[in-house]
Amino acid sequence: MAIKFLIDYGVRDFYLAGFDGYAHDLIENYADAQMAFITRKAVLDAINRGMELILERYSKSVNITFVTEPRFIKLHKEDL
């Protein structure tokens, strides 16, 4: 993830947009449903959970501000 790379170079403040995660409704994930390459709900949920875990971990050492509110991932606000 680019965030890890930037942390390693001393960046301490991040402003993120578009970290929505993945919906179970494929039409919400892609402008064209034919672009969807992951369709299993369990896989989409696992990707969302992975994003949650890594962002929560990074938030313990750097400031993370969301420019847009994530839609399908849940983050603990007290950690961010």
CSV table of C-alpha atoms in Angstrom, one decimal:
chain,number,residue,atom,x,y,z
A,1,MET,CA,0.0,0.0,0.0
A,2,ALA,CA,1.3,3.5,-0.8
A,3,ILE,CA,0.6,4.6,2.7
A,4,LYS,CA,3.2,2.3,4.1
A,5,PHE,CA,5.8,3.5,1.6
A,6,LEU,CA,5.1,7.1,2.6
A,7,ILE,CA,5.2,6.4,6.3
A,8,ASP,CA,8.6,4.9,5.7
A,9,TYR,CA,9.7,8.2,4.2
A,10,GLY,CA,8.4,10.3,7.2
A,11,VAL,CA,4.9,11.4,6.1
A,12,ARG,CA,2.7,11.6,9.2
A,13,ASP,CA,-0.6,13.2,7.8
A,14,PHE,CA,-2.8,11.5,5.3
A,15,TYR,CA,-6.0,12.7,3.6
A,16,LEU,CA,-7.8,9.8,2.0
A,17,ALA,CA,-10.7,9.8,-0.5
A,18,GLY,CA,-12.4,6.9,-2.2
A,19,PHE,CA,-11.7,4.3,0.4
A,20,ASP,CA,-15.2,3.1,0.2
A,21,GLY,CA,-14.6,-0.6,0.2
A,22,TYR,CA,-16.7,-3.1,-1.8
A,23,ALA,CA,-20.5,-3.5,-1.8
A,24,HIS,CA,-22.2,-6.8,-2.3
A,25,ASP,CA,-24.1,-5.2,-5.2
A,26,LEU,CA,-21.5,-5.2,-8.0
A,27,ILE,CA,-23.2,-2.3,-9.8
A,28,GLU,CA,-22.1,-0.1,-6.8
A,29,ASN,CA,-18.5,-1.1,-7.2
A,30,TYR,CA,-17.9,-0.5,-11.0
A,31,ALA,CA,-19.2,1.9,-13.6
A,32,ASP,CA,-19.7,-1.2,-15.8
A,33,ALA,CA,-20.7,-4.5,-14.1
A,34,GLN,CA,-18.7,-6.4,-16.7
A,35,MET,CA,-15.5,-5.0,-15.1
A,36,ALA,CA,-16.2,-6.9,-11.9
A,37,PHE,CA,-13.6,-9.7,-11.4
A,38,ILE,CA,-14.5,-10.5,-7.8
A,39,THR,CA,-18.1,-11.5,-7.3
A,40,ARG,CA,-18.2,-13.7,-4.2
A,41,LYS,CA,-19.5,-11.8,-1.2
A,42,ALA,CA,-17.1,-13.6,1.2
A,43,VAL,CA,-14.2,-12.3,-0.8
A,44,LEU,CA,-15.5,-8.8,-0.9
A,45,ASP,CA,-16.1,-8.9,2.9
A,46,ALA,CA,-12.5,-10.2,3.4
A,47,ILE,CA,-11.1,-7.3,1.3
A,48,ASN,CA,-13.1,-4.8,3.3
A,49,ARG,CA,-12.0,-6.3,6.6
A,50,GLY,CA,-8.4,-6.2,5.4
A,51,MET,CA,-8.6,-2.5,4.6
A,52,GLU,CA,-10.2,-1.9,8.1
A,53,LEU,CA,-7.3,-3.7,9.8
A,54,ILE,CA,-4.5,-2.1,8.0
A,55,LEU,CA,-6.0,1.5,8.2
A,56,GLU,CA,-6.6,1.0,11.9
A,57,ARG,CA,-3.0,-0.2,12.4
A,58,TYR,CA,-1.6,2.8,10.4
A,59,SER,CA,-3.8,5.2,12.4
A,60,LYS,CA,-1.9,4.4,15.5
A,61,SER,CA,1.3,6.0,14.2
A,62,VAL,CA,0.0,8.6,11.7
A,63,ASN,CA,-2.9,11.0,11.3
A,64,ILE,CA,-5.5,9.8,8.9
A,65,THR,CA,-8.4,12.0,7.8
A,66,PHE,CA,-11.0,10.9,5.3
A,67,VAL,CA,-12.0,13.5,2.8
A,68,THR,CA,-14.9,11.2,1.8
A,69,GLU,CA,-16.8,9.0,4.3
A,70,PRO,CA,-16.1,5.3,3.7
A,71,ARG,CA,-19.3,3.5,2.7
A,72,PHE,CA,-18.6,-0.3,3.1
A,73,ILE,CA,-15.8,-0.5,5.6
A,74,LYS,CA,-16.2,0.3,9.3
A,75,LEU,CA,-13.5,2.0,11.2
A,76,HIS,CA,-13.4,2.8,14.9
A,77,LYS,CA,-13.5,6.6,14.9
A,78,GLU,CA,-11.5,6.8,18.2
A,79,ASP,CA,-8.6,5.1,16.4
A,80,LEU,CA,-8.5,7.7,13.6
